[in-house]
XYZ file of C-alpha atoms in Angstrom:
666
model
C -28.078 -56.075 37.286
C -31.144 -53.572 37.639
C -32.471 -53.086 41.322
C -35.637 -52.356 42.740
C -36.540 -49.155 44.808
C -36.028 -50.786 48.180
C -32.922 -52.065 46.714
C -31.546 -49.069 45.626
C -32.057 -47.545 48.588
C -30.505 -50.380 51.033
C -27.380 -50.068 48.482
C -27.166 -46.320 48.679
C -27.078 -46.143 52.704
C -23.617 -45.082 53.729
C -23.409 -43.705 57.509
C -25.567 -45.007 60.992
C -27.115 -48.213 61.565
C -29.444 -49.982 58.914
C -31.896 -52.909 59.015
C -32.349 -54.772 55.772
C -35.479 -57.228 56.258
C -35.203 -59.624 52.869
C -37.444 -62.274 52.730
C -37.054 -65.408 50.537
C -36.133 -64.648 46.853
C -35.274 -60.937 47.500
C -31.849 -60.605 46.434
C -30.132 -59.861 49.359
C -26.520 -60.848 48.381
C -26.743 -58.825 45.402
C -27.873 -55.810 47.477
C -25.026 -56.952 49.765
C -22.027 -56.872 47.462
C -23.371 -53.902 45.610
C -23.660 -51.756 48.777
C -19.948 -53.001 49.466
C -18.981 -51.801 45.962
C -20.846 -48.512 46.196
C -19.173 -47.795 49.803
C -16.035 -47.897 48.030
C -16.584 -46.314 44.475
C -19.373 -43.782 45.190
C -18.777 -43.256 48.808
C -14.890 -42.996 48.579
C -14.421 -45.781 51.587
C -11.321 -47.272 51.685
C -11.691 -51.171 51.135
C -9.903 -52.058 53.743
C -12.000 -50.623 56.520
C -15.236 -52.725 55.212
C -16.213 -55.774 57.353
C -18.594 -58.092 55.647
C -19.666 -61.123 57.941
C -21.519 -64.277 57.215
C -22.295 -67.578 59.136
C -20.199 -70.013 56.984
C -17.149 -70.420 55.074
C -18.860 -71.683 52.163
C -21.122 -68.293 52.286
C -18.310 -65.901 52.770
C -16.559 -67.189 49.488
C -19.110 -67.074 47.485
C -19.892 -63.530 48.839
C -16.518 -62.670 47.964
C -16.363 -64.430 44.487
C -19.737 -62.103 43.505
C -17.908 -59.148 45.134
C -15.152 -59.905 42.831
C -16.861 -60.106 39.478
C -18.745 -56.987 40.384
C -15.361 -55.206 40.924
C -14.391 -56.677 37.109
C -11.313 -58.851 38.954
C -9.808 -56.286 40.701
C -7.784 -57.349 44.181
C -9.616 -55.009 46.295
C -8.901 -55.617 49.942
C -12.139 -55.757 51.487
C -12.531 -58.385 54.208
C -15.098 -61.419 54.286
C -15.442 -63.719 56.687
C -17.396 -66.124 59.208
C -17.706 -64.544 62.880
C -15.282 -66.848 63.669
C -12.693 -66.481 60.921
C -12.959 -62.796 62.147
C -12.335 -63.042 66.137
C -9.961 -65.764 65.566
C -8.001 -62.902 63.247
C -8.396 -60.630 66.319
C -7.386 -63.542 68.955
C -4.343 -64.401 66.901
C -3.183 -60.541 66.532
C -3.550 -59.994 70.334
C -2.307 -63.360 71.978
C -0.738 -65.216 69.008
C -2.856 -68.252 68.889
C -2.065 -70.618 65.825
C -4.365 -72.828 64.147
C -2.681 -75.790 65.992
C -4.525 -74.397 69.117
C -7.555 -75.115 67.740
C -9.491 -78.395 69.549
C -11.051 -79.706 66.242
C -14.800 -81.394 66.561
C -13.276 -84.761 66.519
C -10.996 -83.859 69.453
C -13.614 -82.529 71.441
C -15.861 -85.798 70.922
C -12.978 -87.449 72.338
C -12.006 -85.403 75.258
C -15.655 -85.684 76.186
C -16.110 -89.187 75.668
C -13.032 -89.867 78.119
C -14.584 -87.550 80.886
C -17.946 -89.138 80.164
C -16.528 -92.666 80.937
C -14.208 -91.694 83.654
C -17.258 -90.102 85.579
C -19.427 -93.291 84.636
C -22.428 -91.687 83.441
C -25.325 -93.730 82.447
C -26.558 -93.530 78.613
C -27.869 -95.956 76.213
C -26.044 -94.403 72.678
C -22.925 -92.886 73.578
C -22.735 -90.739 70.446
C -25.649 -89.529 70.734
C -25.262 -88.575 74.414
C -22.043 -86.808 73.525
C -23.695 -84.973 70.756
C -26.139 -83.681 72.716
C -23.058 -82.453 75.471
C -21.401 -80.452 72.493
C -24.827 -78.489 71.923
C -25.384 -77.929 75.408
C -21.662 -76.483 75.617
C -22.176 -74.178 72.727
C -25.107 -72.878 73.986
C -23.540 -71.776 77.490
C -20.901 -70.281 75.932
C -22.949 -68.837 73.208
C -24.947 -67.032 76.119
C -21.978 -65.994 77.928
C -23.924 -67.829 80.706
C -22.540 -68.531 84.086
C -22.580 -72.411 84.526
C -24.204 -72.697 87.634
C -27.303 -70.973 86.012
C -27.494 -73.426 83.209
C -29.885 -76.441 83.701
C -28.704 -79.678 81.572
C -31.243 -81.616 79.531
C -28.512 -84.090 78.778
C -27.532 -85.157 82.351
C -28.076 -84.115 85.837
C -26.959 -80.590 86.672
C -24.145 -81.370 89.079
C -22.832 -84.197 86.160
C -22.986 -81.431 83.524
C -21.161 -78.886 85.999
C -18.538 -81.320 86.531
C -18.297 -82.589 82.647
C -18.105 -78.757 81.327
C -14.989 -77.647 84.098
C -13.418 -80.523 83.402
C -13.576 -80.256 79.497
C -12.381 -76.238 79.749
C -9.816 -77.304 82.409
C -8.661 -80.297 79.737
C -8.253 -77.888 76.908
C -7.101 -74.751 78.787
C -3.980 -76.778 80.368
C -2.905 -77.848 76.622
C -3.440 -74.166 75.715
C -5.828 -74.562 73.433
C -9.544 -73.130 72.773
C -12.455 -74.568 70.734
C -14.790 -72.512 68.393
C -16.803 -71.534 71.063
C -13.893 -70.269 73.081
C -13.303 -67.763 70.170
C -16.597 -66.032 71.140
C -15.952 -65.701 74.760
C -12.341 -65.050 74.455
C -12.717 -61.911 71.782
C -15.650 -60.548 73.860
C -13.536 -60.514 77.229
C -10.550 -59.125 75.053
C -12.718 -56.076 73.775
C -14.629 -55.635 76.802
C -10.992 -55.556 79.134
C -8.924 -53.761 76.603
C -10.567 -50.846 75.305
C -7.203 -49.846 73.749
C -7.289 -52.627 71.060
C -10.897 -52.224 70.744
C -10.403 -49.012 69.303
C -7.829 -50.454 67.031
C -10.450 -52.581 65.476
C -13.275 -49.900 65.601
C -10.241 -48.136 62.905
C -9.745 -51.015 61.116
C -13.797 -51.859 60.653
C -15.552 -48.583 60.122
C -18.531 -50.202 58.243
C -20.014 -53.593 58.862
C -22.048 -55.668 56.846
C -23.888 -58.633 58.435
C -25.776 -61.264 56.404
C -28.324 -64.000 57.878
C -28.879 -61.427 60.720
C -31.570 -63.706 62.093
C -29.313 -66.514 62.958
C -26.678 -64.035 65.406
C -26.419 -65.365 69.414
C -26.036 -63.441 72.194
C -22.077 -62.993 72.526
C -21.913 -62.152 68.630
C -23.896 -59.525 68.248
C -22.305 -58.082 71.599
C -19.200 -57.953 70.224
C -20.138 -56.463 66.719
C -21.696 -53.896 68.715
C -18.250 -53.301 70.528
C -16.450 -52.776 67.285
C -19.024 -50.665 65.723
C -18.365 -48.170 68.495
C -19.404 -44.600 68.183
C -19.951 -44.805 64.495
C -22.633 -47.375 64.687
C -22.237 -48.238 60.842
C -24.261 -51.526 60.895
C -25.904 -52.871 58.174
C -27.582 -55.866 59.096
C -29.544 -57.956 56.327
C -31.936 -61.378 57.515
C -35.295 -62.284 57.540
C -36.822 -63.031 61.366
C -39.333 -65.215 59.430
C -36.198 -67.797 58.853
C -34.653 -67.753 62.152
C -34.471 -71.579 62.792
C -31.385 -72.267 64.664
C -32.297 -71.523 68.366
C -31.080 -74.925 69.383
C -27.483 -73.458 68.326
C -28.106 -70.497 70.194
C -29.650 -68.237 67.650
C -31.519 -65.481 68.941
C -34.270 -64.340 66.779
C -35.483 -61.216 69.374
C -31.752 -59.836 68.836
C -33.353 -58.976 65.079
C -36.130 -57.993 66.759
C -35.254 -55.780 69.181
C -32.443 -54.021 66.433
C -34.603 -50.455 66.419
C -34.522 -50.470 70.357
C -30.666 -50.771 70.410
C -30.701 -48.267 67.475
C -33.460 -45.979 67.927
C -32.233 -43.907 64.471
C -31.620 -47.227 62.561
C -32.833 -47.010 58.979
C -35.575 -49.766 58.103
C -36.117 -51.064 54.504
C -37.948 -53.850 53.632
C -37.077 -55.602 50.282
C -40.512 -56.622 49.360
C -40.403 -58.618 45.869
C -39.892 -62.351 46.018
C -38.156 -63.087 42.448
C -37.866 -66.677 43.395
C -41.576 -67.957 43.975
C -45.024 -67.850 42.000
C -47.659 -65.858 43.455
C -49.984 -69.010 44.951
C -46.500 -69.965 47.292
C -45.999 -66.273 48.315
C -49.485 -65.422 49.224
C -49.928 -69.023 51.031
C -46.485 -68.706 53.061
C -47.447 -65.379 54.264
C -50.833 -66.070 55.068
C -49.251 -68.854 57.416
C -46.321 -66.742 58.755
C -48.207 -64.086 59.626
C -49.766 -66.751 62.520
C -46.746 -65.477 64.548
C -46.853 -62.983 66.699
C -43.184 -61.764 67.274
C -42.187 -60.776 63.915
C -41.914 -57.961 61.508
C -45.056 -57.231 59.755
C -44.316 -57.523 55.790
C -46.228 -57.053 52.731
C -44.100 -58.845 49.968
C -45.173 -59.532 46.690
C -43.976 -61.916 43.883
C -42.586 -61.130 40.649
C -43.953 -64.464 39.495
C -47.113 -64.883 37.602
C -50.330 -67.387 39.021
C -49.097 -70.483 37.467
C -50.036 -74.137 39.779
C -52.001 -73.927 42.994
C -50.376 -75.544 46.138
C -51.039 -79.130 46.058
C -52.352 -80.687 49.433
C -52.591 -84.616 49.172
C -54.378 -86.536 52.016
C -53.066 -90.103 52.090
C -53.895 -92.915 54.309
C -49.960 -93.779 55.390
C -46.166 -93.038 54.769
C -46.333 -95.785 51.833
C -48.886 -94.260 50.263
C -46.794 -90.938 50.327
C -43.560 -92.729 49.150
C -45.471 -93.875 45.963
C -47.117 -90.740 45.278
C -44.109 -88.985 45.463
C -42.062 -91.366 43.169
C -44.704 -91.014 40.297
C -44.626 -87.348 40.593
C -40.905 -86.883 40.269
C -41.355 -89.465 37.209
C -44.495 -86.799 35.612
C -42.325 -83.876 36.153
C -39.520 -85.410 34.607
C -40.935 -86.767 32.093
C -42.476 -83.124 31.166
C -38.571 -81.781 31.325
C -37.791 -80.884 34.765
C -34.533 -82.277 35.653
C -34.478 -84.310 38.920
C -31.686 -81.697 40.397
C -34.666 -79.166 40.227
C -36.760 -81.059 42.579
C -36.522 -81.585 46.729
C -38.121 -83.786 49.055
C -37.919 -81.908 52.490
C -39.015 -83.483 55.769
C -39.017 -82.137 59.488
C -36.654 -84.902 61.084
C -34.192 -87.152 59.166
C -36.113 -90.066 60.415
C -38.923 -89.260 58.320
C -38.235 -90.076 54.533
C -37.258 -93.870 54.986
C -39.989 -94.889 52.599
C -39.526 -92.251 50.279
C -35.816 -93.764 49.777
C -36.693 -97.119 49.272
C -39.158 -95.847 46.767
C -36.824 -93.853 44.938
C -34.257 -96.935 45.156
C -36.505 -99.165 44.050
C -37.605 -97.625 41.100
C -33.559 -96.297 40.644
C -34.130 -92.810 40.514
C -31.082 -90.832 41.255
C -31.209 -88.933 44.309
C -28.822 -87.276 47.149
C -29.153 -86.637 50.652
C -28.067 -83.187 52.409
C -28.146 -84.745 55.603
C -26.608 -88.341 57.054
C -30.067 -90.668 56.496
C -29.601 -92.724 60.029
C -29.737 -96.419 59.931
C -32.519 -97.374 62.473
C -31.222 -100.615 62.842
C -28.100 -98.912 64.389
C -30.158 -97.045 66.810
C -29.575 -98.597 70.614
C -33.394 -99.330 70.816
C -32.872 -101.626 67.520
C -29.677 -102.842 68.836
C -31.835 -104.421 72.474
C -34.667 -105.234 70.237
C -32.510 -107.365 67.722
C -30.187 -108.808 70.784
C -33.298 -110.637 72.214
C -34.461 -112.246 69.161
C -30.902 -113.185 68.115
C -30.717 -114.860 71.819
C -34.323 -116.421 71.457
C -33.083 -118.203 68.054
C -29.831 -119.862 69.702
C -27.319 -116.592 70.022
C -25.259 -117.241 73.344
C -22.844 -114.258 72.541
C -22.377 -112.012 75.944
C -22.715 -108.755 74.291
C -26.445 -109.777 73.373
C -27.193 -110.737 76.864
C -25.711 -107.322 78.101
C -28.127 -105.719 75.939
C -31.229 -107.053 77.398
C -30.224 -108.593 80.980
C -32.017 -105.507 82.605
C -33.928 -103.935 80.384
C -36.607 -104.061 81.408
C -35.389 -103.711 85.040
C -34.904 -107.305 86.483
C -32.068 -106.304 89.226
C -29.752 -109.457 87.652
C -26.272 -109.029 88.141
C -23.728 -108.149 85.230
C -21.162 -110.313 86.707
C -23.167 -113.184 86.578
C -23.053 -113.585 82.939
C -19.666 -115.359 81.774
C -16.980 -114.392 79.420
C -17.831 -117.027 77.199
C -20.987 -118.500 75.849
C -23.861 -117.762 78.139
C -25.886 -120.793 79.136
C -28.950 -120.024 81.468
C -28.961 -123.122 83.284
C -26.053 -122.981 84.592
C -26.336 -119.364 85.688
C -29.668 -120.528 87.230
C -27.772 -123.183 89.205
C -25.345 -120.461 90.495
C -28.521 -118.497 91.830
C -30.525 -121.019 93.677
C -30.243 -119.366 97.113
C -31.809 -116.215 95.518
C -35.530 -117.050 94.903
C -36.053 -113.397 92.939
C -32.899 -114.034 90.622
C -34.390 -117.622 90.025
C -37.648 -116.220 89.197
C -36.580 -113.308 86.952
C -34.241 -115.658 84.452
C -37.163 -118.230 84.721
C -39.448 -115.714 83.068
C -36.741 -114.347 80.663
C -36.215 -117.999 79.695
C -39.968 -118.414 79.113
C -40.147 -115.335 77.262
C -37.408 -116.269 74.965
C -39.081 -119.357 74.201
C -42.064 -117.572 72.926
C -40.221 -115.325 70.520
C -38.402 -118.218 68.772
C -41.896 -119.174 67.370
C -43.029 -115.459 66.196
C -42.871 -113.753 63.186
C -40.569 -110.370 63.340
C -43.892 -108.063 63.980
C -45.552 -110.080 66.761
C -42.263 -110.775 68.374
C -41.507 -107.095 69.166
C -44.966 -106.569 70.099
C -44.607 -109.366 72.177
C -41.110 -107.578 73.865
C -42.919 -104.566 73.739
C -46.147 -105.371 75.798
C -45.599 -109.001 77.155
C -41.715 -108.654 78.240
C -42.554 -104.888 79.298
C -39.748 -103.177 77.142
C -42.207 -100.416 76.796
C -42.822 -99.346 80.282
C -38.560 -99.365 80.245
C -38.469 -97.182 77.925
C -41.120 -94.982 79.439
C -38.891 -95.060 83.052
C -35.888 -93.567 80.567
C -37.523 -91.157 79.579
C -38.349 -89.719 82.901
C -34.972 -90.044 84.029
C -33.266 -88.360 80.619
C -36.013 -85.766 81.036
C -37.320 -86.684 77.159
C -40.662 -87.010 75.724
C -41.523 -90.517 75.550
C -42.884 -90.317 72.115
C -39.147 -89.855 71.128
C -38.611 -93.500 71.822
C -41.500 -94.695 71.025
C -41.579 -93.051 67.596
C -38.306 -95.163 66.752
C -39.506 -98.371 68.147
C -42.947 -98.012 65.920
C -40.620 -97.477 62.799
C -38.474 -100.297 63.796
C -41.561 -102.738 63.936
C -43.194 -100.951 61.030
C -40.063 -101.965 59.097
C -40.576 -105.723 60.160
C -44.000 -106.271 59.197
C -43.990 -107.421 55.907
C -41.229 -110.128 56.753
C -43.047 -114.071 58.182
C -39.675 -115.002 59.262
C -36.427 -113.699 61.199
C -34.159 -114.991 58.301
C -35.743 -112.690 55.697
C -36.118 -110.070 58.101
C -32.270 -110.277 58.840
C -31.575 -110.410 55.147
C -33.633 -107.087 54.908
C -31.510 -105.356 57.620
C -28.034 -106.661 55.984
C -29.217 -105.204 52.595
C -30.726 -102.139 53.569
C -27.499 -101.406 55.663
C -25.893 -101.709 52.447
C -28.205 -99.571 50.703
C -27.461 -96.897 52.540
C -23.431 -97.245 52.809
C -23.885 -96.774 48.975
C -25.698 -93.905 49.396
C -23.132 -92.506 51.609
C -20.403 -93.060 49.560
C -22.209 -91.890 46.698
C -22.719 -88.328 48.706
C -19.168 -87.779 48.578
C -18.493 -88.194 45.106
C -21.498 -85.895 44.603
C -20.957 -82.886 41.773
C -23.284 -79.699 42.085
C -24.503 -80.311 38.686
C -25.259 -84.200 38.806
C -28.735 -84.578 37.677
C -30.276 -85.911 41.267
C -33.470 -85.258 43.657
C -32.409 -83.613 46.553
C -33.780 -84.875 50.044
C -33.107 -82.526 52.895
C -34.517 -81.438 56.455
C -35.847 -78.339 56.487
C -32.987 -77.081 58.821
C -30.425 -78.128 55.728
C -32.802 -76.589 52.888
C -32.261 -73.099 54.228
C -30.723 -70.768 51.392
C -31.640 -73.542 48.589
C -34.115 -73.276 45.752
C -35.978 -75.741 43.526
C -38.952 -75.678 40.588
C -40.569 -78.773 42.643
C -41.095 -78.942 46.086
C -42.496 -82.128 48.031
C -42.771 -81.672 51.601
C -43.254 -84.976 53.718
C -45.610 -85.597 56.650
C -47.090 -82.014 57.467
C -49.012 -83.636 60.713
C -49.321 -82.385 63.941
C -46.795 -84.145 66.408
C -44.596 -84.212 63.535
C -44.403 -80.542 62.265
C -44.725 -79.142 64.589
C -42.882 -81.290 66.024
C -43.971 -83.014 69.334
C -41.363 -81.362 71.699
C -43.034 -77.981 70.631
C -44.909 -76.974 73.438
C -44.708 -73.274 74.288
C -45.594 -70.332 72.357
C -42.031 -69.378 71.160
C -41.268 -73.154 70.275
C -44.295 -73.380 68.414
C -43.504 -70.231 66.288
C -40.038 -71.552 65.554
C -41.575 -74.961 63.935
C -43.619 -72.414 62.104
C -40.446 -70.366 60.868
C -39.260 -73.898 60.049
C -42.147 -74.619 57.792
C -42.064 -71.362 55.986
C -38.409 -71.906 55.192
C -39.262 -75.570 53.496
C -42.587 -73.893 51.465
C -40.266 -70.991 50.240
C -37.673 -73.324 48.559
C -40.498 -73.743 45.898
C -40.055 -71.792 42.754
C -43.433 -73.024 40.596
C -44.686 -76.114 42.218
C -45.156 -77.191 45.643
C -46.911 -80.561 46.782
C -47.598 -80.792 50.709
C -48.545 -84.400 52.117
C -50.579 -85.013 54.921
C -51.280 -88.525 56.590
C -54.147 -90.056 57.996
C -52.333 -92.546 60.183
C -48.766 -93.341 60.901
C -47.805 -96.780 63.009
C -51.694 -97.396 63.007
C -51.791 -94.255 64.710
C -54.192 -91.665 63.866
C -52.976 -88.370 62.779
C -54.259 -84.791 62.532
C -53.307 -82.171 59.742
C -50.554 -79.871 61.098
C -51.926 -76.582 61.858
C -49.513 -74.824 59.431
C -51.478 -76.730 56.340
C -54.742 -75.124 57.342
C -53.211 -71.478 57.480
C -51.317 -71.701 54.383
C -55.012 -72.501 52.994
C -56.843 -69.658 51.832
C -57.928 -67.253 55.033
C -62.029 -68.084 54.906
C -62.254 -64.978 56.930
C -61.968 -62.522 54.230
C -64.558 -64.602 52.118
C -67.729 -62.432 52.024
C -70.553 -61.329 50.057
C -69.615 -58.474 48.240
C -65.890 -58.864 48.443
C -63.284 -59.241 45.155
C -61.791 -62.215 45.010
C -59.541 -64.004 41.695
C -60.564 -67.484 40.421
C -57.120 -69.070 39.117
C -59.288 -70.220 35.522
C -62.275 -67.777 35.574
C -60.575 -64.504 36.533
C -61.434 -61.759 38.730
C -65.110 -61.742 39.982
C -67.273 -60.638 42.903
C -68.979 -62.992 45.603
C -72.673 -62.983 45.244
C -73.348 -65.743 47.665
C -71.850 -67.754 50.707
C -72.458 -70.835 52.923
C -70.347 -73.287 54.302
C -70.580 -75.437 51.483
C -70.939 -73.648 48.197
C -69.765 -70.098 47.247
C -71.432 -68.250 44.529
C -69.121 -65.639 41.998
C -69.909 -63.103 39.388
C -67.162 -63.203 36.865
C -66.700 -59.929 35.144
C -64.815 -61.420 31.986
C -67.904 -64.000 31.183
C -70.432 -62.357 32.651
C -71.812 -64.946 34.438
C -72.284 -66.547 38.001
C -70.819 -69.908 39.105
C -71.818 -71.676 41.999
C -68.641 -73.627 43.287
C -67.788 -75.846 46.133
C -66.578 -73.931 48.618
C -64.073 -77.043 50.205
C -62.681 -77.948 46.654
C -61.945 -74.426 45.453
C -60.268 -73.581 49.214
C -57.897 -77.229 49.136
C -57.042 -76.575 45.667
C -55.707 -72.721 46.002
C -58.419 -71.855 43.246
C -58.838 -68.878 44.900
C -57.280 -65.551 45.866
C -58.105 -62.300 47.146
């Protein structure tokens, strides 16, 4: 493989700290593996003294395999591994830990579920609640933060601290540790035992780290200790692709590397070998709006191929059908399905696209678990109202609605067997407020019985007061109300085509079966199988496709509504940058005019990707996709005049059209 000048510079770096800024498609994996080879073959470093670290087991195995290929299959004793595998090795040598002492994710969920139930904490969805707790425990440990300084967003501070301490006491009493403890214990060991730290410094004299932008606080402190006085840290990453803050990743660590190591050599891999020029230039225009980043000039090795297509459509239904048609067109042109991807911000976004692909039997695979929104706790409560309205007497259904919204009705008034509201009324005759609440509930249920599904959900929301209940719940849980309302809007929009409950319930059953079938197919999915990929922005990182479709590029969706602070908006922009740079040749971005009958605005990121108008001025040189290079001779709000050297003529063009279609570049 022939390397460019910047790649060669990185490969030949030997001693001292080095920061390699490696953007999308810049060949960073090849640089890391060849630098490892160079250290051994050219610099005479013993392979046992080299450590190559990355973040996932799959990435470590791929890196090791590529290195072995470079070394022509020779068994060279370099160490390739994840942070967790390396740190567990250190702990195993120091304390004799075994694999049986590691708390699995399943075991962690089980322990936390038991503790939550014992504390009788209130929540609507147990699975979601436990998952949020797990995420917060990881954050506390990755920051090496005293528990009293952490403020939970999942439950009250006192409850979270009690849960955290009870969880730690439980696993420690069993002599176990979880994956996050591996970091904490390794940090404490190396800090408290300089003799052990020196042993590992002698072992790992040259440390190479991939995806450095994803490192967290405690991982960084450990590798700094391991590098010791030699400071042979070779770190490779892209600050513009740091998108895992919710897991503890801190992009500011990479941005501050040269402050920690002023003598560090900084190398920019400035060629993108993956994407077309339009995609590279558009993505750079957008990401340049982030203020906390390394400034980079990146060029594409690929020619101009096609403009970035920005589609402005009315609704998600139109979007889904357009994507389905585009996929068929590209496939008819000879592009395999596996070279196409649909990318979205959250896994609730692609439901209509999934339906459209299923309807036309187009093969696809999900990189993420696509949730069945009918299994969400909000859907369960809405469906319970409707089941009771059409005759259900199940206690489980009544428990779902009894105090949603708040009616101050006691659970013990519901019998273990079939529920009869008239009998309950007889039992509470001495409580006027309870009689009034039950009579109102009975009246509401009678009204629901005669309605179509869409109207029924609307009545539950507005007439019964379910929207207000969600607002109060969001306030207690420190959530944005819009998050819950979006789920409710989605459920209501799915019900709209159905005229009666029978047909809607049949759809719910069939939809669940189709999703389950998809999940089974994902288990058996082979990498070489020809299918369109559907992925969240987070899961798409590291992948590439000939054709990429980005769903719902609207304010409130991307950037997500929860992102308010400047740092949060910058992370959302990095996510969009990751999505855009997955495309090699063709990029389609979809903008909706409305969703759930509510107007939407285009995402600020879309406007940033479009040509930078501030660069347009009379006398400036531009390039038109069809007419070549030219000089601007006239410019107003609607039109642009360009003299083209090749044809020797001036053309007056629609400014809006050439910018929207990506026909101009500087």
